[in-house]
Amino acid sequence: MHTISIHQFGGLEELIYSKQSRPQPASGEVLVKTAAVGVNPIDWKTCSGGGASGFIQEMPFIPGWEFSGIIEDAGDTDFKKGEAVFGMIRFPQPAGCYAEYIAAPADQIARLPDAVDLVTAGGLPTASLTAWQALFDKGELKAGQQVLILGAAGGVGHLAVQLAHWAGAQVSGTASSHNHELLASLGCKQTIDYRHQSLTEYTNSFDLVIDCVGGDTGIQALPCLKPDGILVTLPSVTKDQVIAAGKAQRRRVEAIRCEPSAEQLGKIGELVADEQLKLQIGNTFALEKASDAFALSKSGHVCGKLILTI
Ligand SMILES: NC(=O)c1ccc[n+]([C@@H]2O[C@H](COP(=O)([O-])OP(=O)(O)OC[C@H]3O[C@@H](n4cnc5c(N)ncnc54)[C@H](OP(=O)(O)O)[C@@H]3O)[C@@H](O)[C@H]2O)c1
């Protein structure tokens, strides 16, 4: 099967498109013929020696943690050959999703509703599970609350906007001005151009802030929290900084590590099928063009999701 892999950590030049043998599913796993694979910032961070690189025991390493595809071999699981599935698997352990075939734990994948196409499904799992877990598990979101999404146009952000709106919250989001129209169409009541507007006028305004940007951006948003509000910060590399600043300002900060969840993914699939949640596809690339997708993701200004099609 064709894969993208690296033999050592480094830049885009380390990504190699080559042939490797198909994975052998273990008990409780299925073999999936991949249709699409989502690209997330963690993918290029890991290939450059950051991100989840500490979990890599051997090279070559095949990046990628999310996919959609068709069951090729259901093994001893309840799935059936030919079913369409999607999932985020094994994170943060290596999962090998930039490949034509994937061995996936059956308890971490969900059946794909007929109304959802395979390309959308490939880019959905990580960003939607992160948004779900940040809003509802860590952020304890309730209907009627005021929510601010920092980085609202990105992969996680644009789904967090929609899920918060669906849950009955009043949603505000920061983004460059060219993304404001899209955010309004997704349910953002208030869009803030972070390049030209300061957050100082929003002091004590929000029950929940979802920080998809991290570092100084997350820290500068802390005064926007109401006294009992919660800020959930996503980028792991700056989480300690944001947590320390939260402690100093007596604001509650929660860090997050997205967990695979077939149950949550099942609900997310239904929301997409019901057209209550829409994945904005920023760009698609052929698998062998993964380095082009990495370059775009590294720019930090992708709107929606990048997806590799196979
Ligand atoms: N902890 C976890 O489990 C977990 C899970 C998923 C993601 N993450 C992390 O969360 C972060 C976001 O992930 P993602 O997939 O959403 O990334 P992404 O799609 O690459 O985010 C790109 C977006 O960031 C926006 N942006 C950049 N700088 C900004 C700023 N200063 N203020 C507001 N928006 C800004 C851009 O908006 P404009 O183009 O409008 O400027 C762009 O739309 C990444 O660091 C990722 O590694 C963590």
Short mmCIF file of C-alpha atoms and ligand atoms in Angstrom, two decimals:
data_model
loop_
_atom_site.label_atom_id
_atom_site.label_comp_id
_atom_site.label_asym_id
_atom_site.label_seq_id
_atom_site.Cartn_x
_atom_site.Cartn_y
_atom_site.Cartn_z
CA MET A 1 0.00 0.00 0.00
CA HIS A 2 1.09 3.61 -0.52
CA THR A 3 1.88 5.67 2.55
CA ILE A 4 3.42 8.94 3.62
CA SER A 5 6.14 8.38 6.22
CA ILE A 6 9.24 9.93 7.73
CA HIS A 7 12.53 8.21 8.57
CA GLN A 8 13.70 11.04 10.84
CA PHE A 9 12.22 14.19 12.37
CA GLY A 10 12.61 17.34 10.28
CA GLY A 11 10.90 19.61 7.77
CA LEU A 12 8.61 18.96 4.83
CA GLU A 13 11.47 17.35 2.89
CA GLU A 14 11.34 14.37 5.28
CA LEU A 15 7.88 13.29 4.06
CA ILE A 16 8.28 10.30 1.73
CA TYR A 17 5.56 8.79 -0.48
CA SER A 18 6.40 5.10 -0.79
CA LYS A 19 5.07 1.55 -0.55
CA GLN A 20 4.91 -0.40 2.70
CA SER A 21 3.15 -3.62 3.68
CA ARG A 22 -0.47 -3.42 4.86
CA PRO A 23 -1.04 -3.42 8.63
CA GLN A 24 -2.33 -6.65 10.20
CA PRO A 25 -5.36 -5.96 12.42
CA ALA A 26 -5.22 -7.53 15.89
CA SER A 27 -8.22 -8.94 17.76
CA GLY A 28 -10.81 -6.19 18.27
CA GLU A 29 -9.54 -4.28 15.24
CA VAL A 30 -10.75 -3.82 11.66
CA LEU A 31 -8.84 -3.26 8.43
CA VAL A 32 -10.10 -0.13 6.67
CA LYS A 33 -9.49 0.85 3.05
CA THR A 34 -8.94 4.57 3.51
CA ALA A 35 -10.95 7.16 1.57
CA ALA A 36 -9.82 10.42 3.21
CA VAL A 37 -7.49 11.51 6.00
CA GLY A 38 -7.65 14.77 7.93
CA VAL A 39 -4.55 16.93 8.36
CA ASN A 40 -4.15 18.51 11.80
CA PRO A 41 -1.42 20.79 13.19
CA ILE A 42 -0.34 17.92 15.48
CA ASP A 43 0.71 15.97 12.34
CA TRP A 44 3.45 18.37 11.21
CA LYS A 45 4.38 19.25 14.81
CA THR A 46 5.02 15.54 15.45
CA CYS A 47 6.98 15.03 12.21
CA SER A 48 9.24 17.93 13.16
CA GLY A 49 10.02 16.39 16.56
CA GLY A 50 7.37 18.14 18.71
CA GLY A 51 3.70 17.26 19.23
CA ALA A 52 3.27 13.57 19.99
CA SER A 53 6.82 12.62 18.86
CA GLY A 54 7.63 11.37 22.37
CA PHE A 55 5.26 8.44 21.74
CA ILE A 56 7.09 7.23 18.60
CA GLN A 57 9.11 4.09 19.33
CA GLU A 58 10.35 3.33 15.82
CA MET A 59 10.91 4.73 12.33
CA PRO A 60 9.58 4.90 9.70
CA PHE A 61 6.67 6.76 11.29
CA ILE A 62 3.39 7.16 9.37
CA PRO A 63 1.63 10.34 10.56
CA GLY A 64 -2.11 10.90 10.95
CA TRP A 65 -4.74 10.03 13.54
CA GLU A 66 -8.06 10.44 11.70
CA PHE A 67 -9.63 8.91 8.62
CA SER A 68 -12.74 7.77 6.80
CA GLY A 69 -12.99 4.62 4.73
CA ILE A 70 -14.62 1.29 4.00
CA ILE A 71 -14.22 -1.83 6.12
CA GLU A 72 -12.11 -4.32 4.16
CA ASP A 73 -11.89 -6.94 6.91
CA ALA A 74 -14.10 -6.78 10.01
CA GLY A 75 -12.11 -9.47 11.88
CA ASP A 76 -13.81 -10.54 15.11
CA THR A 77 -15.71 -7.23 15.53
CA ASP A 78 -19.40 -6.30 15.04
CA PHE A 79 -18.62 -4.30 11.89
CA LYS A 80 -19.26 -5.76 8.43
CA LYS A 81 -17.12 -5.73 5.30
CA GLY A 82 -18.21 -2.83 3.08
CA GLU A 83 -19.47 -0.52 5.86
CA ALA A 84 -18.37 3.12 5.76
CA VAL A 85 -16.69 4.25 8.98
CA PHE A 86 -14.71 7.18 10.37
CA GLY A 87 -12.63 7.75 13.46
CA MET A 88 -9.80 9.29 15.41
CA ILE A 89 -7.72 6.40 16.70
CA ARG A 90 -4.95 5.59 19.19
CA PHE A 91 -4.02 9.23 19.86
CA PRO A 92 -1.35 10.08 21.05
CA GLN A 93 0.19 6.71 20.17
CA PRO A 94 1.12 6.31 16.47
CA ALA A 95 -1.90 5.39 14.33
CA GLY A 96 -0.52 5.36 10.78
CA CYS A 97 -3.44 7.06 9.03
CA TYR A 98 -1.54 8.60 6.06
CA ALA A 99 -1.92 5.27 4.28
CA GLU A 100 -4.18 3.36 1.89
CA TYR A 101 -5.05 0.83 4.64
CA ILE A 102 -5.41 1.33 8.39
CA ALA A 103 -5.82 -1.15 11.24
CA ALA A 104 -8.29 0.54 13.60
CA PRO A 105 -9.57 -0.41 17.06
CA ALA A 106 -13.30 -1.13 16.55
CA ASP A 107 -14.24 0.66 19.78
CA GLN A 108 -12.74 3.96 18.55
CA ILE A 109 -14.57 4.21 15.21
CA ALA A 110 -18.19 4.96 14.23
CA ARG A 111 -20.42 3.99 11.33
CA LEU A 112 -20.85 6.83 8.86
CA PRO A 113 -24.44 7.97 8.24
CA ASP A 114 -25.43 7.61 4.56
CA ALA A 115 -25.98 11.37 4.27
CA VAL A 116 -22.34 12.18 5.11
CA ASP A 117 -19.73 11.92 2.35
CA LEU A 118 -16.40 10.20 2.91
CA VAL A 119 -14.26 13.30 2.26
CA THR A 120 -16.10 15.30 4.93
CA ALA A 121 -15.89 12.33 7.30
CA GLY A 122 -12.11 12.11 6.89
CA GLY A 123 -11.61 15.63 8.22
CA LEU A 124 -14.23 15.55 10.93
CA PRO A 125 -13.05 13.37 13.85
CA THR A 126 -10.17 15.19 15.60
CA ALA A 127 -11.43 18.76 15.28
CA SER A 128 -15.03 17.89 16.16
CA LEU A 129 -14.09 15.66 19.12
CA THR A 130 -11.74 18.37 20.41
CA ALA A 131 -14.46 21.01 20.07
CA TRP A 132 -17.02 18.71 21.75
CA GLN A 133 -14.74 17.77 24.65
CA ALA A 134 -13.56 21.37 25.14
CA LEU A 135 -17.10 22.77 25.19
CA PHE A 136 -19.00 20.08 27.05
CA ASP A 137 -16.52 17.95 29.04
CA LYS A 138 -13.92 20.53 30.12
CA GLY A 139 -15.95 23.70 29.58
CA GLU A 140 -19.22 22.49 31.18
CA LEU A 141 -21.20 24.56 28.65
CA LYS A 142 -24.87 25.24 29.40
CA ALA A 143 -27.61 26.76 27.23
CA GLY A 144 -27.79 30.54 27.48
CA GLN A 145 -24.11 31.00 28.36
CA GLN A 146 -21.77 33.45 26.63
CA VAL A 147 -18.92 31.70 24.80
CA LEU A 148 -15.85 33.17 23.10
CA ILE A 149 -13.91 31.07 20.59
CA LEU A 150 -10.33 32.29 19.95
CA GLY A 151 -9.27 31.14 16.47
CA ALA A 152 -12.88 30.61 15.43
CA ALA A 153 -12.19 30.10 11.71
CA GLY A 154 -9.77 27.18 12.12
CA GLY A 155 -10.43 23.45 12.05
CA VAL A 156 -11.48 23.20 15.70
CA GLY A 157 -12.79 26.76 15.99
CA HIS A 158 -15.43 26.68 13.24
CA LEU A 159 -16.87 23.43 14.64
CA ALA A 160 -16.79 24.81 18.20
CA VAL A 161 -18.79 27.84 17.01
CA GLN A 162 -21.48 25.58 15.55
CA LEU A 163 -21.62 23.12 18.47
CA ALA A 164 -21.87 25.95 21.01
CA HIS A 165 -24.64 27.58 18.94
CA TRP A 166 -26.44 24.21 18.66
CA ALA A 167 -26.22 23.84 22.46
CA GLY A 168 -28.02 27.17 22.95
CA ALA A 169 -25.05 29.40 23.81
CA GLN A 170 -24.45 32.96 22.58
CA VAL A 171 -21.27 32.64 20.53
CA SER A 172 -18.54 35.20 19.82
CA GLY A 173 -15.39 34.45 17.86
CA THR A 174 -12.05 35.98 16.91
CA ALA A 175 -10.77 35.73 13.33
CA SER A 176 -9.34 37.83 10.52
CA SER A 177 -12.03 40.01 8.98
CA HIS A 178 -12.24 38.01 5.73
CA ASN A 179 -13.60 35.07 7.77
CA HIS A 180 -16.32 37.03 9.61
CA GLU A 181 -19.08 36.39 7.09
CA LEU A 182 -18.51 32.65 7.27
CA LEU A 183 -18.51 32.74 11.09
CA ALA A 184 -21.78 34.69 11.16
CA SER A 185 -23.33 32.07 8.85
CA LEU A 186 -22.21 29.34 11.29
CA GLY A 187 -23.89 30.97 14.29
CA CYS A 188 -21.43 33.58 15.59
CA LYS A 189 -23.42 36.51 17.03
CA GLN A 190 -20.32 38.66 17.41
CA THR A 191 -17.11 38.48 15.35
CA ILE A 192 -13.94 40.15 16.59
CA ASP A 193 -11.04 41.02 14.25
CA TYR A 194 -8.12 40.07 16.49
CA ARG A 195 -5.70 41.94 14.21
CA HIS A 196 -7.35 45.32 14.87
CA GLN A 197 -9.54 44.96 17.96
CA SER A 198 -8.42 44.44 21.55
CA LEU A 199 -10.32 42.20 23.94
CA THR A 200 -10.20 44.80 26.74
CA GLU A 201 -13.78 45.92 26.09
CA TYR A 202 -14.97 42.35 26.85
CA THR A 203 -13.74 42.19 30.46
CA ASN A 204 -15.91 39.89 32.65
CA SER A 205 -18.11 38.99 29.67
CA PHE A 206 -17.81 35.24 29.02
CA ASP A 207 -18.75 32.06 30.87
CA LEU A 208 -16.46 30.03 28.63
CA VAL A 209 -13.49 30.81 26.39
CA ILE A 210 -12.19 28.12 24.01
CA ASP A 211 -8.58 29.04 23.23
CA CYS A 212 -7.54 27.48 19.90
CA VAL A 213 -4.51 29.81 19.61
CA GLY A 214 -2.67 29.54 22.95
CA GLY A 215 0.24 31.53 24.39
CA ASP A 216 -0.21 35.30 24.72
CA THR A 217 -3.58 35.13 22.92
CA GLY A 218 -4.98 32.82 25.58
CA ILE A 219 -3.41 34.84 28.39
CA GLN A 220 -4.78 38.14 27.06
CA ALA A 221 -8.28 36.61 27.00
CA LEU A 222 -8.27 35.65 30.71
CA PRO A 223 -9.80 38.97 31.91
CA CYS A 224 -12.71 38.33 29.48
CA LEU A 225 -13.88 35.52 31.75
CA LYS A 226 -16.61 36.16 34.28
CA PRO A 227 -15.21 35.43 37.78
CA ASP A 228 -16.49 31.82 37.72
CA GLY A 229 -15.82 31.31 34.01
CA ILE A 230 -13.60 28.65 32.44
CA LEU A 231 -10.93 29.02 29.75
CA VAL A 232 -10.06 25.79 27.92
CA THR A 233 -6.70 26.04 26.18
CA LEU A 234 -5.87 23.68 23.30
CA PRO A 235 -2.24 24.05 22.15
CA SER A 236 -0.26 21.80 24.49
CA VAL A 237 3.05 23.60 23.94
CA THR A 238 1.79 26.78 25.70
CA LYS A 239 -0.68 25.24 28.16
CA ASP A 240 1.60 25.59 31.22
CA GLN A 241 2.04 29.32 30.49
CA VAL A 242 -1.73 29.88 30.21
CA ILE A 243 -2.46 27.79 33.31
CA ALA A 244 0.16 29.77 35.33
CA ALA A 245 -1.33 33.08 34.15
CA GLY A 246 -4.80 31.83 35.08
CA LYS A 247 -3.59 30.94 38.57
CA ALA A 248 -2.05 34.41 38.99
CA GLN A 249 -5.31 36.07 37.88
CA ARG A 250 -7.52 33.62 39.83
CA ARG A 251 -9.21 32.43 36.65
CA ARG A 252 -9.98 28.79 35.97
CA VAL A 253 -7.96 27.34 33.08
CA GLU A 254 -8.36 23.78 31.79
CA ALA A 255 -6.00 22.08 29.35
CA ILE A 256 -7.25 19.31 27.10
CA ARG A 257 -5.95 16.27 25.27
CA CYS A 258 -8.49 15.06 22.73
CA GLU A 259 -9.54 11.46 23.40
CA PRO A 260 -10.93 8.98 20.86
CA SER A 261 -14.68 8.46 21.46
CA ALA A 262 -16.89 6.36 19.20
CA GLU A 263 -19.94 7.50 21.16
CA GLN A 264 -19.30 11.23 20.73
CA LEU A 265 -18.36 10.66 17.09
CA GLY A 266 -21.68 8.89 16.52
CA LYS A 267 -23.55 11.99 17.79
CA ILE A 268 -21.36 14.28 15.69
CA GLY A 269 -22.06 12.17 12.58
CA GLU A 270 -25.81 12.49 13.22
CA LEU A 271 -25.51 16.29 13.57
CA VAL A 272 -23.71 16.47 10.21
CA ALA A 273 -26.29 14.18 8.60
CA ASP A 274 -29.07 16.44 10.00
CA GLU A 275 -27.25 19.49 8.58
CA GLN A 276 -26.90 20.99 12.05
CA LEU A 277 -23.10 20.82 11.81
CA LYS A 278 -21.11 21.53 8.66
CA LEU A 279 -17.45 20.84 8.01
CA GLN A 280 -15.82 23.70 6.13
CA ILE A 281 -13.26 22.12 3.80
CA GLY A 282 -10.34 24.52 3.32
CA ASN A 283 -8.56 22.39 0.74
CA THR A 284 -8.10 18.80 -0.37
CA PHE A 285 -4.86 17.22 -1.57
CA ALA A 286 -3.87 13.82 -2.95
CA LEU A 287 -2.02 11.69 -0.35
CA GLU A 288 1.29 12.14 -2.17
CA LYS A 289 0.90 15.93 -1.80
CA ALA A 290 0.88 15.77 2.01
CA SER A 291 3.84 18.17 2.16
CA ASP A 292 1.73 20.86 0.41
CA ALA A 293 -0.97 20.34 3.05
CA PHE A 294 1.65 20.59 5.83
CA ALA A 295 3.00 23.85 4.37
CA LEU A 296 -0.50 25.35 4.33
CA SER A 297 -1.32 24.14 7.85
CA LYS A 298 1.97 25.56 9.15
CA SER A 299 0.97 29.00 7.85
CA GLY A 300 -1.49 29.13 10.77
CA HIS A 301 -4.28 30.68 8.71
CA VAL A 302 -6.24 27.80 7.24
CA CYS A 303 -9.99 28.36 7.25
CA GLY A 304 -11.73 25.06 8.08
CA LYS A 305 -10.02 21.71 7.47
CA LEU A 306 -7.35 20.30 5.19
CA ILE A 307 -8.00 16.78 3.91
CA LEU A 308 -5.93 14.20 2.01
CA THR A 309 -7.97 12.11 -0.42
CA ILE A 310 -6.93 8.61 -1.35
N1 LIG B 1 -5.03 19.57 22.93
C1 LIG B 1 -5.64 18.90 21.94
O1 LIG B 1 -6.11 17.77 22.10
C2 LIG B 1 -5.76 19.56 20.59
C3 LIG B 1 -6.62 19.02 19.62
C4 LIG B 1 -6.74 19.68 18.40
C5 LIG B 1 -6.00 20.82 18.14
N2 LIG B 1 -5.14 21.27 19.10
C6 LIG B 1 -4.33 22.49 18.85
O2 LIG B 1 -5.25 23.58 18.79
C7 LIG B 1 -4.77 24.54 17.87
C8 LIG B 1 -5.87 24.84 16.84
O3 LIG B 1 -6.07 23.68 16.03
P1 LIG B 1 -6.80 23.83 14.63
O4 LIG B 1 -6.82 22.50 14.01
O5 LIG B 1 -8.07 24.57 14.80
O6 LIG B 1 -5.74 24.76 13.88
P2 LIG B 1 -5.87 25.52 12.49
O7 LIG B 1 -7.03 25.02 11.73
O8 LIG B 1 -4.54 25.46 11.84
O9 LIG B 1 -6.15 27.03 12.93
C9 LIG B 1 -6.00 28.02 11.98
C10 LIG B 1 -6.80 29.23 12.39
O10 LIG B 1 -6.12 29.92 13.45
C11 LIG B 1 -6.51 31.27 13.34
N3 LIG B 1 -5.56 32.14 14.05
C12 LIG B 1 -4.21 32.18 13.93
N4 LIG B 1 -3.71 33.11 14.78
C13 LIG B 1 -4.78 33.66 15.45
C14 LIG B 1 -4.93 34.64 16.46
N5 LIG B 1 -3.87 35.28 16.97
N6 LIG B 1 -6.17 34.94 16.91
C15 LIG B 1 -7.26 34.30 16.41
N7 LIG B 1 -7.18 33.35 15.44
C16 LIG B 1 -5.96 33.03 14.98
C17 LIG B 1 -6.54 31.55 11.88
O11 LIG B 1 -7.51 32.56 11.70
P3 LIG B 1 -7.43 33.68 10.57
O12 LIG B 1 -7.00 32.98 9.31
O13 LIG B 1 -8.82 34.20 10.56
O14 LIG B 1 -6.40 34.68 10.98
C18 LIG B 1 -6.96 30.21 11.26
O15 LIG B 1 -8.32 30.19 10.86
C19 LIG B 1 -3.48 23.97 17.28
O16 LIG B 1 -2.39 24.48 18.00
C20 LIG B 1 -3.61 22.48 17.52
O17 LIG B 1 -2.37 21.82 17.59
C21 LIG B 1 -4.99 20.68 20.30
#
